[in-house]
Coordinates of C-alpha atoms in Angstrom, one line a residue:
X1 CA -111.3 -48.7 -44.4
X2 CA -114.0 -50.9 -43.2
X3 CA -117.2 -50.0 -43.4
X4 CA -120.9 -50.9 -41.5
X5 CA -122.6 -53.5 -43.5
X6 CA -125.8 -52.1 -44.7
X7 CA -128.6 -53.6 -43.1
X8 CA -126.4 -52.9 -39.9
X9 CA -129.8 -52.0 -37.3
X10 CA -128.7 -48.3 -36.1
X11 CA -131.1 -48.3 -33.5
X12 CA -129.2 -50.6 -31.4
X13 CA -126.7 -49.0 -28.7
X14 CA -123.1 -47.9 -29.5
X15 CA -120.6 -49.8 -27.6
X16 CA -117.2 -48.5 -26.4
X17 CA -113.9 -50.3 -26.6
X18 CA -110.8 -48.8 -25.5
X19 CA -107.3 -50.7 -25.9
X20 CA -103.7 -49.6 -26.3
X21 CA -102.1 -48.9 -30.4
X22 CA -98.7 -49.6 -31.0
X23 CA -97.6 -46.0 -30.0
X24 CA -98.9 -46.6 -26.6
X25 CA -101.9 -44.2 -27.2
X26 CA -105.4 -45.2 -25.5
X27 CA -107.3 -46.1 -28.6
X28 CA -111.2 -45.8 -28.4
X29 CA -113.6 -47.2 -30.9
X30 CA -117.3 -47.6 -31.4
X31 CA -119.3 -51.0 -32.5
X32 CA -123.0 -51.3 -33.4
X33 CA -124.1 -54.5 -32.5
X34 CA -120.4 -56.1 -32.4
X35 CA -120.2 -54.2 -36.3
X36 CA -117.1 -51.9 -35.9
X37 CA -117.6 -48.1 -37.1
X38 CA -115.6 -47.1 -40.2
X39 CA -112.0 -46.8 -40.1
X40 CA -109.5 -44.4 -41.6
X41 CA -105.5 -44.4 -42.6
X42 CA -103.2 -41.9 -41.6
X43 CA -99.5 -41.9 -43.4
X44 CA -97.0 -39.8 -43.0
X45 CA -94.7 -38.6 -46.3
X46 CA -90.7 -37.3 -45.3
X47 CA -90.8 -35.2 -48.3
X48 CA -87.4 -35.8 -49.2
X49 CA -86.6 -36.9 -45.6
X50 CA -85.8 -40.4 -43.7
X51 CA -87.3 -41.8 -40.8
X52 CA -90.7 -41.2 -41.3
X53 CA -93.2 -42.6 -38.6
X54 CA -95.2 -45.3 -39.2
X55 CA -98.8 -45.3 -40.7
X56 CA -101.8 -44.6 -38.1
X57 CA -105.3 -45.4 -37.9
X58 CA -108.0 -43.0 -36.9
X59 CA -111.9 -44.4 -36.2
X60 CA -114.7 -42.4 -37.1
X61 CA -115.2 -40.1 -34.6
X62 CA -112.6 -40.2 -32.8
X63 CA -109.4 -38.3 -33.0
X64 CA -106.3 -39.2 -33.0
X65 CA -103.3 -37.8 -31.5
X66 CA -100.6 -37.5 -34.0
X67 CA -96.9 -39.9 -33.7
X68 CA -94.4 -38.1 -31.7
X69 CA -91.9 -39.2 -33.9
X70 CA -89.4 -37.1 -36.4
X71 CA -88.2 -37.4 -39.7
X72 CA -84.6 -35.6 -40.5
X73 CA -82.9 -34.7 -43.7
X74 CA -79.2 -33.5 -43.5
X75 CA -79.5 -29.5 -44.6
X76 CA -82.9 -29.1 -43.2
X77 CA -84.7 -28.3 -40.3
X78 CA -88.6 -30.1 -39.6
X79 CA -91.3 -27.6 -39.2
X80 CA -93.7 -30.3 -38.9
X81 CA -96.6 -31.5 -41.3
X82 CA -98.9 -30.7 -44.1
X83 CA -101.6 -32.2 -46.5
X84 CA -99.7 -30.8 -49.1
X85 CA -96.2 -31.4 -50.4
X86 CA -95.3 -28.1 -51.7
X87 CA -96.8 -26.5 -48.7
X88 CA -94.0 -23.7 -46.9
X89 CA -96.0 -24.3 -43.7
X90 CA -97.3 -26.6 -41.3
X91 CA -100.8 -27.2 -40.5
X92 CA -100.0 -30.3 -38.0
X93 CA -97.0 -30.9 -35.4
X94 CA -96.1 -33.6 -34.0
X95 CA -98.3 -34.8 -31.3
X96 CA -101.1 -32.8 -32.3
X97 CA -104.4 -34.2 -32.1
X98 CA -106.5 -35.3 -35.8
X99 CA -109.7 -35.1 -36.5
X100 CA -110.7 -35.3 -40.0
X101 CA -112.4 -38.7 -40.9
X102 CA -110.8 -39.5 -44.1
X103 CA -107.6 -41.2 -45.8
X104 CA -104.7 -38.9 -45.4
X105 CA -101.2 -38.4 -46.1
X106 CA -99.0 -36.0 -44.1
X107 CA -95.8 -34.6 -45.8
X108 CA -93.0 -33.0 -44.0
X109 CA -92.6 -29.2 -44.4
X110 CA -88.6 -28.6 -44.3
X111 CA -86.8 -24.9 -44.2
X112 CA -83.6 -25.2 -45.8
X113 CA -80.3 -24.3 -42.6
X114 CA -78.1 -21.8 -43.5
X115 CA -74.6 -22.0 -42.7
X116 CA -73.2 -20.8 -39.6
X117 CA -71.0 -18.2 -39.7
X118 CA -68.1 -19.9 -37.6
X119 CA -64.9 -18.7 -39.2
X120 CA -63.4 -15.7 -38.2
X121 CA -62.7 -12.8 -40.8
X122 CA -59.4 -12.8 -42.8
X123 CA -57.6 -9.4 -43.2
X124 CA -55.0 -9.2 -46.2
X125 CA -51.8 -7.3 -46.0
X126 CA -50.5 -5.9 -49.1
X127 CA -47.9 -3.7 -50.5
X128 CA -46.1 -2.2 -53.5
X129 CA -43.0 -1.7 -55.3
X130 CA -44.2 1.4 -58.0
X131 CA -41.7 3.4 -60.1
X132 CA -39.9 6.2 -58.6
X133 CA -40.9 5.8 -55.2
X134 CA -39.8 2.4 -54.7
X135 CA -41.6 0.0 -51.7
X136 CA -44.9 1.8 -50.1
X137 CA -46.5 1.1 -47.3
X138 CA -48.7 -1.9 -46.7
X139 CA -52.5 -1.2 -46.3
X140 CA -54.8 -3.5 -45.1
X141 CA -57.9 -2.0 -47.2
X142 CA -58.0 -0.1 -50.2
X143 CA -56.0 0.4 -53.5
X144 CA -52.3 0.3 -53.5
X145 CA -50.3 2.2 -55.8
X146 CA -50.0 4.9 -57.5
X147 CA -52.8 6.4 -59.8
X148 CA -52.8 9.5 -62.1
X149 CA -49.2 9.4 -62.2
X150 CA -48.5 7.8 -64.9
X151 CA -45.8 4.7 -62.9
X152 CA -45.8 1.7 -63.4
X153 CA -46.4 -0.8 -60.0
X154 CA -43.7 -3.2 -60.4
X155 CA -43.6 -6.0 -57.5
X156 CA -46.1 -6.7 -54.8
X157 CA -46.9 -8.9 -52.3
X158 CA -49.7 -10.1 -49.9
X159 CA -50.6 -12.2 -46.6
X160 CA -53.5 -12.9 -44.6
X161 CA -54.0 -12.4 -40.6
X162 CA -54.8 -16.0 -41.1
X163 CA -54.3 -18.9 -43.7
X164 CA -52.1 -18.9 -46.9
X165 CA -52.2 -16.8 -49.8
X166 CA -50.3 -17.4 -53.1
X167 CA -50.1 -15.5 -56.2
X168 CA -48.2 -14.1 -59.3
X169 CA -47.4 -11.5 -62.0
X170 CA -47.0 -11.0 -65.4
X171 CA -44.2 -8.8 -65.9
X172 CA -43.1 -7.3 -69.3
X173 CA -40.4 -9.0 -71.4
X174 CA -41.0 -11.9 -68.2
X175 CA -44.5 -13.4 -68.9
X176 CA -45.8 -15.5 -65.7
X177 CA -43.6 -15.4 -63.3
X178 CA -42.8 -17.8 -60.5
X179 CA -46.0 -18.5 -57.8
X180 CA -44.7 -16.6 -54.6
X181 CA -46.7 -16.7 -51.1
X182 CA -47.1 -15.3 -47.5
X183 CA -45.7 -11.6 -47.8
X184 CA -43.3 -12.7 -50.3
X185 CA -42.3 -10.6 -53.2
X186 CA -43.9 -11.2 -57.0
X187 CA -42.2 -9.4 -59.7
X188 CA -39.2 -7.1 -60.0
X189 CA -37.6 -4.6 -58.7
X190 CA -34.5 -2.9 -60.1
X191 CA -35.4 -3.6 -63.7
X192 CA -37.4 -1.5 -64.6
X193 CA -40.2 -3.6 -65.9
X194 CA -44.3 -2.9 -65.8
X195 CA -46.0 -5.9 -64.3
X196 CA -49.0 -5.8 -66.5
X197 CA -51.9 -8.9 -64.8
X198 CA -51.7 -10.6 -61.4
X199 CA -53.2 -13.7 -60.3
X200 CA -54.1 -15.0 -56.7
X201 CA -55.3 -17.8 -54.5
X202 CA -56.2 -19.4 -51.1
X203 CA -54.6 -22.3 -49.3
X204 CA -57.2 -24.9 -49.6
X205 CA -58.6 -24.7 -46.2
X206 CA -58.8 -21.2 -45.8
X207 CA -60.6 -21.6 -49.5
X208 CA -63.5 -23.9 -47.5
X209 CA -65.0 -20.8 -46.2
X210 CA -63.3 -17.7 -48.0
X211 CA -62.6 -16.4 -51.8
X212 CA -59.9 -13.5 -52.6
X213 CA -61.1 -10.8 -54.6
X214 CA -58.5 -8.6 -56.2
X215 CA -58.8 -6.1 -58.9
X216 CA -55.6 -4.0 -60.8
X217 CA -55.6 -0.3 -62.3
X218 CA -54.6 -0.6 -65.8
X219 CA -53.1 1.6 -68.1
X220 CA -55.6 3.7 -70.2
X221 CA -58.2 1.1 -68.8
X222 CA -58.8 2.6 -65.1
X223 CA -59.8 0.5 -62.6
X224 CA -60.6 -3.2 -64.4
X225 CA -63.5 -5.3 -63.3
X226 CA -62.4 -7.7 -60.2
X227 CA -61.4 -11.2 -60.5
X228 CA -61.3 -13.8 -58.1
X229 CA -59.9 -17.4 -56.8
X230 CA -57.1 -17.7 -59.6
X231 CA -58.5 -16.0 -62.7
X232 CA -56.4 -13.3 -63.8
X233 CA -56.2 -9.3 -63.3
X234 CA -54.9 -7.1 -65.6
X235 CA -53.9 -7.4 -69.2
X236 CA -51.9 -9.5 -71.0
X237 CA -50.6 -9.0 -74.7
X238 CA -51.5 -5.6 -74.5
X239 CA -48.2 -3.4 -73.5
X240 CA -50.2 -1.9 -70.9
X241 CA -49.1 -1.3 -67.0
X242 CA -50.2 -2.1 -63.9
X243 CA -50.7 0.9 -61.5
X244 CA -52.4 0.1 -58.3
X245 CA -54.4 -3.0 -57.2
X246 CA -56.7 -4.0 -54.4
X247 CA -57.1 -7.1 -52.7
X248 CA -60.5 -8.2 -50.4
X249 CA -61.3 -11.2 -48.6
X250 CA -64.4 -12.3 -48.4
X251 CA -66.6 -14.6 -47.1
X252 CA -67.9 -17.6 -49.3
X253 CA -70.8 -15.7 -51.9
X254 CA -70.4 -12.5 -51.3
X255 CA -68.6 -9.6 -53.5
X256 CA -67.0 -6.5 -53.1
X257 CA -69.6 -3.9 -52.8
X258 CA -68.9 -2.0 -56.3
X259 CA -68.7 -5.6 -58.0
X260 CA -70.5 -5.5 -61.4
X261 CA -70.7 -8.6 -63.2
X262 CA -70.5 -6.6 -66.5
X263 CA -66.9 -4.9 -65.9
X264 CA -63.7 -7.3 -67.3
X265 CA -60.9 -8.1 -64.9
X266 CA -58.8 -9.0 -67.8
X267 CA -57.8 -8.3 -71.3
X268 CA -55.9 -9.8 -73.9
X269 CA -55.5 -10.4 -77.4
X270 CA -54.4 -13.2 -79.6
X271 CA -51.4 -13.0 -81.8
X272 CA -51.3 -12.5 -85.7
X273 CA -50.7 -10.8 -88.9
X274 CA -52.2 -9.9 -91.4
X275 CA -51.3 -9.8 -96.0
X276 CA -52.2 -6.6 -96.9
X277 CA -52.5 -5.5 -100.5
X278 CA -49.8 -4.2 -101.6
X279 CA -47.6 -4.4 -98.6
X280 CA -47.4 -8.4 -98.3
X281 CA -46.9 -10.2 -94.9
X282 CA -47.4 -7.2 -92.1
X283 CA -44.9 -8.2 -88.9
X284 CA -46.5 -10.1 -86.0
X285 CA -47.6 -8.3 -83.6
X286 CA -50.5 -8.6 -80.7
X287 CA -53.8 -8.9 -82.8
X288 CA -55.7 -5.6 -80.8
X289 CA -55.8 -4.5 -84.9
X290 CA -54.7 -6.7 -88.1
X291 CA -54.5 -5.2 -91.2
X292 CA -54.9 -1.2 -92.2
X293 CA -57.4 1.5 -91.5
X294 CA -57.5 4.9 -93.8
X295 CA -55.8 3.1 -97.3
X296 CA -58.5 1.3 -99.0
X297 CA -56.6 -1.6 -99.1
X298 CA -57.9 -5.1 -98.6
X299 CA -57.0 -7.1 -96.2
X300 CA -56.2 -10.6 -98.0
X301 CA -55.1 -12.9 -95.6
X302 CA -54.3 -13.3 -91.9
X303 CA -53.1 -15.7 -89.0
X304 CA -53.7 -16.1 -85.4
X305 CA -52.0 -17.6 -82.2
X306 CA -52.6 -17.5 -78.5
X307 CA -50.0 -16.3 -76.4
X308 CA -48.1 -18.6 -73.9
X309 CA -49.2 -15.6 -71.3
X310 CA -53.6 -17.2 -72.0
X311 CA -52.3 -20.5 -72.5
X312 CA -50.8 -20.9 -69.6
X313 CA -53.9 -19.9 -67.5
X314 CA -56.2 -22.3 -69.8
X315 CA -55.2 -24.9 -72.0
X316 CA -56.9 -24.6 -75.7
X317 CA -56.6 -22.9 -78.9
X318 CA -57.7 -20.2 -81.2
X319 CA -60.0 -21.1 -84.4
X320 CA -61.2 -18.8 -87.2
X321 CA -62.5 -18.7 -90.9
X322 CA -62.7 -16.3 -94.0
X323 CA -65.4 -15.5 -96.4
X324 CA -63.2 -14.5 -99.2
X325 CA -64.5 -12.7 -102.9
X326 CA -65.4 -15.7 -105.2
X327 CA -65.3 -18.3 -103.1
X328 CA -67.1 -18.1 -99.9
X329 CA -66.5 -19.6 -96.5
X330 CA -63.2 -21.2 -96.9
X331 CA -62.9 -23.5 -93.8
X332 CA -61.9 -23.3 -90.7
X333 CA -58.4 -23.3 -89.4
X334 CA -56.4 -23.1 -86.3
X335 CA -53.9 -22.0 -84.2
X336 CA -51.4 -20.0 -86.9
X337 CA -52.8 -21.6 -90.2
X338 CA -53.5 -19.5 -93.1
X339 CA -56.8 -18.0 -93.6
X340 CA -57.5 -16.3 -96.6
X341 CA -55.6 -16.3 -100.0
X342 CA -52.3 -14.4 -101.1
X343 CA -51.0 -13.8 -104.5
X344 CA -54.8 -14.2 -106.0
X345 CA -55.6 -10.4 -105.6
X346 CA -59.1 -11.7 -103.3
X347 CA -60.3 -9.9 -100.8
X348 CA -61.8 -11.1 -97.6
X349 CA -65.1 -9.5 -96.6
X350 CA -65.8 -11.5 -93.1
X351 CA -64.5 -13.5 -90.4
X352 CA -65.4 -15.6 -88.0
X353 CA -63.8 -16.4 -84.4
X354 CA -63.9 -19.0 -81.5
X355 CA -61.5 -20.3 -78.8
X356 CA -61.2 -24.0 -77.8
X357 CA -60.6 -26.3 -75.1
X358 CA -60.7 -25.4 -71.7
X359 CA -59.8 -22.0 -72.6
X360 CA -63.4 -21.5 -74.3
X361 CA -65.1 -22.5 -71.2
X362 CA -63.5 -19.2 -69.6
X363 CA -63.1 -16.4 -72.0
X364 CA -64.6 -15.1 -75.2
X365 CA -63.2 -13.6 -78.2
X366 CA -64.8 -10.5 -79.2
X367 CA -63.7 -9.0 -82.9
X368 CA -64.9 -6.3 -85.1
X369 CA -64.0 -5.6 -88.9
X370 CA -63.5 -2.4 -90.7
X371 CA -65.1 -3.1 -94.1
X372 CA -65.3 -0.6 -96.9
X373 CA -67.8 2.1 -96.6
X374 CA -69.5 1.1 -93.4
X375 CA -66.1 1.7 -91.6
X376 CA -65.9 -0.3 -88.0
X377 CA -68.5 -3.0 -87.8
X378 CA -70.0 -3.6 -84.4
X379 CA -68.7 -6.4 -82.2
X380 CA -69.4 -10.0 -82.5
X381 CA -67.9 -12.5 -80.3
X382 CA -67.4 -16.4 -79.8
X383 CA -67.7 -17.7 -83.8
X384 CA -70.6 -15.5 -85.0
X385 CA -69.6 -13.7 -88.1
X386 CA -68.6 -10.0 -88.7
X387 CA -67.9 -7.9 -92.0
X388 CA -70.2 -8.1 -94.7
X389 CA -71.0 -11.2 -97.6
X390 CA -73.0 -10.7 -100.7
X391 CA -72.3 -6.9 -101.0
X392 CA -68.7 -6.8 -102.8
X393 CA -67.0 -4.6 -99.8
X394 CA -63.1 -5.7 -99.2
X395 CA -62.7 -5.9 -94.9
X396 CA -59.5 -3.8 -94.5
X397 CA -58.8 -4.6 -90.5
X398 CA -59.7 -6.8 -87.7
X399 CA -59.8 -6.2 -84.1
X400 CA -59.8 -8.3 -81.5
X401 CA -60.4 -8.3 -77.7
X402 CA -60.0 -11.8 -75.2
X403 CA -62.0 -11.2 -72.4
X404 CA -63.7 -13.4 -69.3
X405 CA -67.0 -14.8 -70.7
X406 CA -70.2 -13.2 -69.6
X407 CA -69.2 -9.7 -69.6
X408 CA -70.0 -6.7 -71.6
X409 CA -68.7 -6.2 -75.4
X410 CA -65.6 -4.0 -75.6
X411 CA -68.3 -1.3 -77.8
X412 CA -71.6 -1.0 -79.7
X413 CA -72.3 -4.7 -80.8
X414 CA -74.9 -3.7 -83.3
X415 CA -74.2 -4.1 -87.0
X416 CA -71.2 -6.4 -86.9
X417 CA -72.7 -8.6 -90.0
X418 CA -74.2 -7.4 -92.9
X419 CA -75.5 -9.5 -95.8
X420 CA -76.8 -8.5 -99.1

């Protein structure tokens, strides 16, 4: 800025002087005895933006008119300026006219586009193969099915009004089965075999703009919670059927209208088996519950795996450790290793549980004990302990429960450690 030298006589007449700026404005300033009047900046601040004009200068006492000229910034629309740069609103646009006599900076106010809804809807196609009654009729809304019959749904398959849709199912005695697409069946038929999970997916263009939402009725679990873009529906593991399912299409972030964020789409459970006292080596079966309940008898030592059914969704493993009578925390181990002691008569009072790799970035283990006195513990989940230490009580069973991360504990969670 320059300023009148002091001494400057302000008696003496103003003179006018008029000439054209660099934005082809007619610029108008005022001299006291050839001394020019003070002088003032103007710059302009994108914000986050390109392009932003170039910096103006205003003369005391005169305004200004403002640059014509835009910023842009891809995503964004210009609403035009403000002395602030968190401001929501503008105070200025562009060719506006500026009076303040001061330094300034002007910073673009930007409102965020939102996308235009240019693709047209996609309506899915479904049907059913369900015990007893064979193939049902296609629905383009709605379950599918069969519920409060007690039969098992058996084969299905979907397509779209546009696009490509693929998908699966996991059929008993089967696992995964084949990927089928476009109307397609998945499953069996003639074999009399539940299909217990489902899986489903796009075509990657129609996936640009869409997501397919599909949720399954399960067998003592009623309607699960719904899953989407490839994770899986149903259980797995669990010896439980399929009865109906449903199947929505939806536009980029939204969700069926009964969606809650709490309710699994899938279950499963890690395999095992637990050395019980005086029984040995229990067989292998799906690790829902190792050990006993209603014997007093400790449970001594136990092993886990992951089905090919989980591990062929996610890649990764299954971890866990014992706190065993007179020794403690013995270590972790993984993935069918031994945990625990046998032929040393020790009991294990607590356990603790995690998955790894990719598998743990997806689902949660959730497990419970059943200790001595306090009966069931509450849940704990994902490597936090559960049973007792430090209070002499044998654990007698686990439970477990695999379910999508982020949704609510298969029961009461409080209580599931105790330590004396």
């Amino acid at each position: 800025m320059y300023v009148v030298e002091i001494g400057a006589d302000p008696s003496k007449e103003l003179q006018k002087i008029q000439f054209e700026d660099t934005h082809g404005e007619i610029v108008s300033i005022f001299a006291v005895s050839g001394i020019p009047v003070p002088w003032y900046t103007v710059s302009y601040d994108a914000n986050g933006g390109t392009d932003k004009p170039s910096d103006q200068v205003k003369y005391q006492g005169s305004p200004i008119k403002l640059s014509t000229d835009k910023p842009t910034r891809k995503g964004y629309t210009f609403k035009g300026w403000a002395e602030s740069a968190d401001a929501k609103e503008a105070a200025y646009q562009p060719g506006d006219m500026y009076t303040k006599d001061a330094d300034a900076t002007l910073y673009a106010v930007w409102e965020e586009e939102k996308a235009e809804e240019k693709a047209e809807a996609v309506v899915p196609t479904y049907d059913a193969h369900v015990q007893t009654y064979g193939d049902l009729a296609a629905v383009t809304s709605g379950p599918c099915g069969v519920v409060g019959e007690s039969k098992r749904l058996e084969a299905f398959s979907v397509k779209l009004s546009q696009g490509s849709i693929e998908y699966r199912a996991h059929v008993q005695n089967h696992g995964w089965m084949d990927w089928q697409k476009d109307g397609k069946k998945a499953g069996t038929t003639g074999e009399s075999r539940r299909m217990e999970a489902m899986q489903m997916r796009l075509d990657t263009e129609t996936a640009k703009n869409f997501s397919v939402w599909y949720r399954v009725h399960s067998q003592h679990l009623d309607w699960m919670g719904w899953a989407k873009d490839g994770e899986p529906a149903g259980t797995v593991n669990q010896s439980k059927r399929v009865e109906a399912y449903e199947v929505q299409i939806l536009p980029k972030g939204q969700t069926p209208a009964d969606y809650d964020a709490n309710k699994s789409a899938f279950r499963t459970a890690a395999t095992g088996k637990g050395h019980v006292q005086g029984t040995g080596w229990m067989s292998e079966l799906p690790a829902a519950l190792l050990g006993t309940t209603g014997q007093s008898k400790r449970l001594e030592a136990f092993t886990l795996t992951l089905p090919a059914a989980v591990t062929n969704i996610y890649a990764g493993g299954i971890a866990y450790e014992a706190h065993v009578q007179g020794k403690g925390w013995m270590g972790e181990v993984a993935d069918g290793a031994l945990a625990g002691t046998t032929g040393k008569y020790k009991r294990i009072e607590a356990v603790k549980i995690h998955l790894t790799g990719e598998l743990a970035t997806h689902m949660s283990v959730w497990y419970r004990v059943h200790s001595q006195t306090f009966g069931w513990s509450g849940w704990a989940k994902d490597g936090d302990p559960a049973g007792t230490t430090g209070l002499s009580k044998r654990a007698e069973a686990i439970e477990i429960a695999i379910t999508p991360q982020n949704v609510a504990a298969p029961g009461p969670t409080t209580d599931a450690f105790r330590a004396g």
